[in-house]
Amino acid sequence: MKYFRISSSVLWNLFLLLITLVFIGIIFLGSLGAGYFASLVKDEKLMSKQEMRDTIFNYDETSQLYFANNQYLGKMRTDLERTETTLKQVSPKLLDAVLATEDEYFYEHDGIVPKAIFRGLLQDVSNSASQSGGSTLTQQLIKNQILTNEVSYERKAKELLLAKRLEHFMTKDEILEAYLNIIPYGRNSAGRNIAGVETAAKGIFNKKASDLNLAQAAYLAGIPQSPFAYTPFTQTGQLKDKKALTLGTNRMKTVLFRMHETGYISDKQYKKTLKYDITKDFRKREKQATEKYPYVTYEIEDRAKNIMAKILAKKDGIDTKRLDKESKMKEKYMILADRELRSKGYKVYSTINKKTYDAMQKAKDSFPYYGATYNKTVTDPDTGETKTVADPVQVGSVLIENETGKIISFIGGRDFKIEELNHATQAKRSNGSTMKPLLVYAPAIQYGRIGAGSPVADVKFNYGGWSPSNYDEKEERGITSARDALKDSLNLPAIRLYAQIIANRPAEMLKKLGFSNLDADDYTNYAASIGALKYGVTVEENTNAFAAFANGGNFVDAYVIDKIVDRDGKTIFKHKSKKTRVFSEETSYIITDMLRDVLKSGTGTIAKSNLKFNADFAAKTGTSQEFKDVWVVGYNPKVTLGVWMGYDQPKTLNAYNGAYFIPSTRINMLWSRVMNSVYDADPKLATADGKTFTRPANVVNRSFCADTGASSGCGNMKSDLFNGLLSVPSVTTEDLLKPFGGTLPKAKEKKTKEAATPDRATNSTTSNSNNATNNTTSNNTNSNANDVPTKPKPTKPTSPTKPADDSTSDDSTTKPKPSNGTDNTKEDSDKPSDSGDTTTDKE
């Protein structure tokens, strides 16, 4: 017993010593660990409650785009797609699956689970093959929203500290809701990266998160552990192969096991759901908005960014006008606007009517008479590699509501895959003779210089070596009326009349009409009267300008973005149309009446004859030098439709006319087909609901001498429209020939049927004049000088009424006269440029 007592005493003392040493060791290690922990987090700034909450809830959300009438288009292009949701909008089954899999004791712990931390630490130190993890949902939220995915003890220490702190600032439901909105879920059926349960439910199963069944909930709950392994879709939106899909379905079964183990589902539910074929629920490949409607998507995004840039600049106290003048400042705010729109869950509502847009694209795609398709070589700016691609005739078109400026629809091009440039809103081209009513005749009427029937001189001249002509170089009518000169699109009277009013700077009116690329020389260049602007004009701008005539002389700037709404439902932008008086009502009506004749008996008869409905239309055709651009812009009291055709790398359209008809005929036919498609989509727009242009009280019929414009003393008296408020002066022959001079041609016998040539603007200028530049392609695109077009297939018009050749001025029931495979028809063999011009590139 003595030895036993001694041994027991020694053992007890050794035990106490061991306990003491262990205790001291624990204190030492704890102090050491605490010191190490403190050293890891010493530089971490402690956020206030509001700062931490704001950071947690500041998760990106994808903005959405809409057609007119709140019709959904798609989501903005972004690196990560996300739609915010609330706990009430999430299926309880999914909540159970997430908690059972990711954080069983979520509602019990205070942000961290110590035993899980020590287990993870032990596994890490021992380099164990089994890594069970130890992050709570709170820790995962901290990692994703405040910290990074960096693998380090420092990041982990900060994560633990902030998780504990976050539990004091947010409720459990708030933490769970935030987690469900930020967690990544791989890819959706469009191949886009997605985050958040609502986006995942929609993108994978085409269901709302609130409508998921048990199997679907379990599948989604399993994805976050390894998003790109378990997601069922590839980066192209295609469904993965069977072997790859097995990874996700096995993970779903693991989630179901955890739900059963933790009591969230019964034995019966567990066994039944294990047999469920989840693969049948995966949605079919979804096309992105940029695939379905690329031109619309890009246009809405670009315009929304410009609006948002101004909103952000205004918030910063910056005068938004500076963005138009200072390129670097604009670049800065455009970048900020892009980030804002792609990540803050805005809803962008546009004016584009889907039904009308679809109808116009169908008309564009089915039109067979564009012209020959050439080949061109392009150089990749990154790799320097060159390749041969198709170079077809391109098209641009815009349909604008006159009173509001709303762009109802447009045609951006033949094929976005061939050329991404929006030819309706971005391409700048010579507008040819469509310039004449805008810059010459309407201003001349406005200034009181002429009335509709006033005499003008169709007489050749040579001015410093510049000898312009009409389309038919031999044609000189002598004294003719302004109405006929505009109807038949004669160049010489337009140039002479413009020279007589140029001191009034009528180009100022173009600026008021929305022409945004005017150069200083455009105000003084005589050839601007027939479309020779230095930089050209877009289809949108040209069409928008004509809408002012339909709108009684008021210009209303065209727009696409109707409103922008933030994620909280607050409207941060709403478009307000503003009218700017450019022409008087009297001027607008007189011009409109003159342009009615273009369709009745002038260069637009083909367009009118191919319409399948009746409406009060006025229009102007246009052709630039060497047939590089052809236009028709027409309007009724409700809408204005402009259509343009040409090659991206400007070249003549006057080729293969035996297969496609002459260029002016083609554009007439295309305009009527596009307008017919508008009628199919919305008859009230196309017909203006039966409305006609109302003649103002001050527009009067006045008799005058056709030779001088005098009210009497002439045997050649006529009657036409004038502004009754203005007194148009009588003129002499000498006055009409100013400032270029010239000699009246000898009188000729009148033909029984006067020839009306295709509309033609011969935009030659003096040696120091400006040539309209066609900057529609990027600098890395080079046109091959020896391009050979693909062989055209001669086709016949399919319209019930065949369009007439522009060589007649009578009703367009005359059949078109295509050539025999060569380009030697009388109409086309005439040199379509000024007789004194030797430069083939002039516009």
PDB file of N, CA and C in Angstrom, residues 87 105-111 138 167 170-177:
ATOM      1  N   LEU A  87     -36.502  36.014 -51.091  1.00  0.00           N
ATOM      2  CA  LEU A  87     -36.766  34.689 -50.517  1.00  0.00           C
ATOM      3  C   LEU A  87     -38.191  34.229 -50.809  1.00  0.00           C
ATOM      4  N   TYR A 105     -26.418  24.028 -40.245  1.00  0.00           N
ATOM      5  CA  TYR A 105     -26.707  24.734 -38.987  1.00  0.00           C
ATOM      6  C   TYR A 105     -26.774  26.250 -39.192  1.00  0.00           C
ATOM      7  N   PHE A 106     -27.192  26.659 -40.379  1.00  0.00           N
ATOM      8  CA  PHE A 106     -27.194  28.074 -40.729  1.00  0.00           C
ATOM      9  C   PHE A 106     -27.962  28.925 -39.713  1.00  0.00           C
ATOM     10  N   TYR A 107     -29.132  28.481 -39.316  1.00  0.00           N
ATOM     11  CA  TYR A 107     -29.965  29.280 -38.405  1.00  0.00           C
ATOM     12  C   TYR A 107     -29.543  29.153 -36.945  1.00  0.00           C
ATOM     13  N   GLU A 108     -28.490  28.374 -36.679  1.00  0.00           N
ATOM     14  CA  GLU A 108     -28.032  28.181 -35.302  1.00  0.00           C
ATOM     15  C   GLU A 108     -26.693  28.851 -35.017  1.00  0.00           C
ATOM     16  N   HIS A 109     -25.760  28.862 -35.980  1.00  0.00           N
ATOM     17  CA  HIS A 109     -24.435  29.435 -35.714  1.00  0.00           C
ATOM     18  C   HIS A 109     -24.466  30.964 -35.837  1.00  0.00           C
ATOM     19  N   ASP A 110     -23.364  31.587 -35.430  1.00  0.00           N
ATOM     20  CA  ASP A 110     -23.273  33.044 -35.497  1.00  0.00           C
ATOM     21  C   ASP A 110     -22.284  33.504 -36.565  1.00  0.00           C
ATOM     22  N   GLY A 111     -22.261  32.774 -37.668  1.00  0.00           N
ATOM     23  CA  GLY A 111     -21.426  33.155 -38.797  1.00  0.00           C
ATOM     24  C   GLY A 111     -20.323  32.171 -39.107  1.00  0.00           C
ATOM     25  N   THR A 138     -22.611  32.451 -44.652  1.00  0.00           N
ATOM     26  CA  THR A 138     -22.173  33.806 -44.321  1.00  0.00           C
ATOM     27  C   THR A 138     -20.745  34.028 -44.814  1.00  0.00           C
ATOM     28  N   GLU A 167     -22.994  38.993 -39.130  1.00  0.00           N
ATOM     29  CA  GLU A 167     -24.133  38.407 -38.419  1.00  0.00           C
ATOM     30  C   GLU A 167     -24.789  39.409 -37.463  1.00  0.00           C
ATOM     31  N   MET A 170     -26.904  41.940 -40.183  1.00  0.00           N
ATOM     32  CA  MET A 170     -27.949  41.449 -41.074  1.00  0.00           C
ATOM     33  C   MET A 170     -28.661  40.267 -40.439  1.00  0.00           C
ATOM     34  N   THR A 171     -29.940  40.112 -40.763  1.00  0.00           N
ATOM     35  CA  THR A 171     -30.692  38.958 -40.272  1.00  0.00           C
ATOM     36  C   THR A 171     -30.305  37.733 -41.082  1.00  0.00           C
ATOM     37  N   LYS A 172     -30.671  36.571 -40.575  1.00  0.00           N
ATOM     38  CA  LYS A 172     -30.374  35.325 -41.287  1.00  0.00           C
ATOM     39  C   LYS A 172     -31.042  35.294 -42.659  1.00  0.00           C
ATOM     40  N   ASP A 173     -32.292  35.752 -42.710  1.00  0.00           N
ATOM     41  CA  ASP A 173     -32.997  35.735 -43.997  1.00  0.00           C
ATOM     42  C   ASP A 173     -32.346  36.671 -45.005  1.00  0.00           C
ATOM     43  N   GLU A 174     -31.852  37.812 -44.534  1.00  0.00           N
ATOM     44  CA  GLU A 174     -31.165  38.738 -45.424  1.00  0.00           C
ATOM     45  C   GLU A 174     -29.883  38.116 -45.964  1.00  0.00           C
ATOM     46  N   ILE A 175     -29.160  37.421 -45.101  1.00  0.00           N
ATOM     47  CA  ILE A 175     -27.916  36.763 -45.531  1.00  0.00           C
ATOM     48  C   ILE A 175     -28.220  35.674 -46.549  1.00  0.00           C
ATOM     49  N   LEU A 176     -29.253  34.865 -46.282  1.00  0.00           N
ATOM     50  CA  LEU A 176     -29.605  33.780 -47.199  1.00  0.00           C
ATOM     51  C   LEU A 176     -30.066  34.330 -48.544  1.00  0.00           C
ATOM     52  N   GLU A 177     -30.854  35.380 -48.516  1.00  0.00           N
ATOM     53  CA  GLU A 177     -31.343  35.988 -49.756  1.00  0.00           C
ATOM     54  C   GLU A 177     -30.187  36.530 -50.587  1.00  0.00           C
TER      55      GLU A 177
END
